[in-house]
One Martini backbone bead per residue (centre of mass of N, CA, C, O) as a GRO file, in nm:
protein
  168
    1MET     BB    1   6.817  12.203   8.891
    2SER     BB    2   7.127  12.100   9.004
    3VAL     BB    3   7.471  12.143   8.950
    4SER     BB    4   7.755  12.013   9.014
    5PRO     BB    5   8.073  12.150   9.057
    6TRP     BB    6   8.217  11.849   9.018
    7ARG     BB    7   8.120  11.806   8.753
    8GLY     BB    8   8.390  11.729   8.546
    9ARG     BB    9   8.591  11.735   8.834
   10PRO     BB   10   8.731  11.475   8.975
   11ARG     BB   11   9.020  11.571   9.053
   12LEU     BB   12   8.941  11.812   9.227
   13ALA     BB   13   8.765  11.653   9.421
   14TRP     BB   14   8.987  11.462   9.515
   15LEU     BB   15   9.186  11.672   9.626
   16THR     BB   16   8.990  11.797   9.828
   17ALA     BB   17   8.935  11.543   9.992
   18VAL     BB   18   9.224  11.489  10.079
   19VAL     BB   19   9.276  11.758  10.224
   20LEU     BB   20   9.040  11.738  10.429
   21LEU     BB   21   9.115  11.465  10.557
   22LEU     BB   22   9.403  11.541  10.638
   23ALA     BB   23   9.326  11.778  10.819
   24LEU     BB   24   9.150  11.619  11.015
   25ASP     BB   25   9.371  11.431  11.111
   26GLN     BB   26   9.587  11.642  11.207
   27LEU     BB   27   9.403  11.805  11.398
   28SER     BB   28   9.320  11.573  11.585
   29LYS     BB   29   9.603  11.494  11.679
   30ALA     BB   30   9.682  11.769  11.794
   31TRP     BB   31   9.455  11.798  11.996
   32PHE     BB   32   9.500  11.536  12.162
   33ALA     BB   33   9.802  11.591  12.228
   34SER     BB   34   9.725  11.872  12.384
   35THR     BB   35   9.493  11.743  12.589
   36ILE     BB   36   9.641  11.463  12.632
   37ALA     BB   37   9.833  11.288  12.807
   38LEU     BB   38  10.076  11.085  12.777
   39GLY     BB   39   9.930  10.767  12.858
   40THR     BB   40   9.636  10.858  12.875
   41ALA     BB   41   9.281  10.850  12.985
   42ILE     BB   42   8.936  10.900  12.870
   43GLU     BB   43   8.630  10.831  12.972
   44VAL     BB   44   8.326  10.796  12.785
   45THR     BB   45   8.268  10.491  12.808
   46THR     BB   46   8.257  10.148  12.871
   47TRP     BB   47   8.394  10.118  12.544
   48PHE     BB   48   8.530  10.425  12.543
   49ASN     BB   49   8.835  10.601  12.470
   50LEU     BB   50   9.057  10.862  12.525
   51VAL     BB   51   9.387  10.892  12.396
   52HIS     BB   52   9.764  10.900  12.430
   53VAL     BB   53   9.954  10.759  12.171
   54LEU     BB   54  10.254  10.604  12.047
   55ASN     BB   55  10.333  10.457  11.721
   56THR     BB   56  10.615  10.284  11.576
   57GLY     BB   57  10.434  10.105  11.428
   58ALA     BB   58  10.191   9.932  11.308
   59ALA     BB   59   9.953   9.747  11.305
   60PHE     BB   60   9.926   9.643  11.623
   61SER     BB   61  10.234   9.726  11.673
   62LEU     BB   62  10.404   9.636  11.452
   63LEU     BB   63  10.741   9.670  11.521
   64ALA     BB   64  10.774   9.872  11.770
   65GLU     BB   65  11.045   9.696  11.890
   66ALA     BB   66  11.282   9.714  11.642
   67GLY     BB   67  11.498   9.977  11.691
   68GLY     BB   68  11.412  10.194  11.423
   69TRP     BB   69  11.407  10.079  11.124
   70GLN     BB   70  11.090  10.103  11.078
   71ARG     BB   71  11.065  10.396  10.992
   72VAL     BB   72  11.181  10.372  10.706
   73PHE     BB   73  11.002  10.141  10.614
   74PHE     BB   74  10.720  10.289  10.654
   75ILE     BB   75  10.784  10.524  10.470
   76ALA     BB   76  10.828  10.361  10.213
   77ILE     BB   77  10.551  10.229  10.210
   78GLY     BB   78  10.387  10.486  10.199
   79PHE     BB   79  10.496  10.582   9.925
   80ALA     BB   80  10.427  10.311   9.769
   81VAL     BB   81  10.115  10.379   9.800
   82VAL     BB   82  10.047  10.686   9.754
   83VAL     BB   83  10.167  10.750   9.473
   84PRO     BB   84  10.016  10.549   9.281
   85ILE     BB   85   9.726  10.626   9.368
   86THR     BB   86   9.745  10.915   9.285
   87PHE     BB   87   9.804  10.865   8.990
   88VAL     BB   88   9.548  10.704   8.923
   89CYS     BB   89   9.335  10.923   9.022
   90LEU     BB   90   9.458  11.152   8.818
   91ALA     BB   91   9.525  10.993   8.531
   92ARG     BB   92   9.283  10.815   8.540
   93GLN     BB   93   8.994  10.648   8.459
   94VAL     BB   94   8.767  10.629   8.725
   95GLU     BB   95   8.555  10.528   8.935
   96PRO     BB   96   8.406  10.680   9.195
   97LEU     BB   97   8.461  10.464   9.419
   98GLU     BB   98   8.763  10.443   9.358
   99ARG     BB   99   8.824  10.740   9.420
  100VAL     BB  100   8.732  10.736   9.713
  101ALA     BB  101   8.924  10.517   9.810
  102GLY     BB  102   9.179  10.671   9.729
  103ALA     BB  103   9.136  10.916   9.912
  104LEU     BB  104   9.137  10.763  10.179
  105LEU     BB  105   9.418  10.632  10.148
  106VAL     BB  106   9.588  10.887  10.099
  107ALA     BB  107   9.507  11.039  10.355
  108GLY     BB  108   9.584  10.821  10.562
  109GLY     BB  109   9.874  10.765  10.469
  110SER     BB  110   9.971  11.062  10.492
  111GLY     BB  111   9.912  11.109  10.790
  112ASN     BB  112  10.109  10.885  10.893
  113LEU     BB  113  10.357  10.985  10.738
  114ILE     BB  114  10.389  11.256  10.874
  115ASP     BB  115  10.439  11.143  11.156
  116ARG     BB  116  10.691  10.970  11.092
  117ILE     BB  117  10.867  11.202  10.989
  118ALA     BB  118  10.840  11.401  11.237
  119SER     BB  119  10.853  11.158  11.499
  120GLY     BB  120  10.835  10.825  11.443
  121ALA     BB  121  10.519  10.850  11.511
  122VAL     BB  122  10.187  10.764  11.579
  123THR     BB  123   9.893  10.920  11.659
  124ASP     BB  124   9.676  10.798  11.909
  125PHE     BB  125   9.303  10.821  12.040
  126LEU     BB  126   9.143  10.552  11.994
  127ASP     BB  127   8.947  10.339  12.235
  128LEU     BB  128   8.849  10.011  12.227
  129HIS     BB  129   8.636   9.820  12.463
  130TRP     BB  130   8.590   9.486  12.633
  131ARG     BB  131   8.625   9.338  12.919
  132GLY     BB  132   8.950   9.430  12.904
  133LEU     BB  133   8.948   9.448  12.593
  134HIS     BB  134   9.178   9.593  12.363
  135TRP     BB  135   9.195   9.776  12.107
  136PRO     BB  136   9.398   9.922  11.927
  137ALA     BB  137   9.490  10.214  11.891
  138PHE     BB  138   9.360  10.495  11.696
  139ASN     BB  139   9.277  10.683  11.397
  140LEU     BB  140   9.156  10.846  11.125
  141ALA     BB  141   9.351  10.726  10.919
  142ASP     BB  142   9.272  10.435  10.982
  143VAL     BB  143   8.978  10.463  10.903
  144PHE     BB  144   9.027  10.536  10.608
  145ILE     BB  145   9.177  10.275  10.531
  146VAL     BB  146   8.949  10.077  10.602
  147LEU     BB  147   8.737  10.198  10.412
  148ALA     BB  148   8.898  10.149  10.154
  149ALA     BB  149   8.919   9.844  10.179
  150GLY     BB  150   8.614   9.795  10.183
  151ALA     BB  151   8.556   9.914   9.905
  152TRP     BB  152   8.740   9.716   9.746
  153ILE     BB  153   8.594   9.464   9.829
  154LEU     BB  154   8.318   9.537   9.714
  155MET     BB  155   8.416   9.575   9.421
  156SER     BB  156   8.524   9.273   9.391
  157LEU     BB  157   8.220   9.142   9.430
  158ARG     BB  158   8.137   9.237   9.177
  159PRO     BB  159   8.021   9.181   8.888
  160ALA     BB  160   8.121   9.148   8.583
  161VAL     BB  161   8.110   9.338   8.292
  162ALA     BB  162   8.019   9.248   7.992
  163SER     BB  163   8.094   9.281   7.673
  164SER     BB  164   7.886   9.320   7.385
  165LYS     BB  165   8.128   9.342   7.214
  166GLY     BB  166   8.216   9.050   7.043
  167ALA     BB  167   7.992   8.889   7.187
  168SER     BB  168   7.848   8.547   7.096
   0.00000   0.00000   0.00000
């Protein structure tokens, strides 16, 4: 029987997960940005392309054409999300699935935050499409954020465990 080196060290495991996910996000963005010319696409399948686009807006390019003020706004929102979740995951005792969701959200939010601070836009490279309809391009940070949201939705659907002490 082997004992996990992370057992008893959930904060260290959380920090390691965030760093690895953030590195994966940033390395993938850098690789695709250096491999695919801006604004072009490489067809992988009939429903999936690799692209290189810059998004100055939020999800679905929301506010992308807002004139520049959105950069500061999205940076502020990024910090407003990443900092408290980091604090909760490191300072509080949270259940493992909540810590995983927090790591995904902090890594994804930080990855897009780094892009916004560095260049004012997020590098997207994944493009799903079907019969001429394209889902907005996205990146690994976006995938991490969606997975975190999905985990939190699943956690919220679980029935609450009632305390047996004091309940009669």
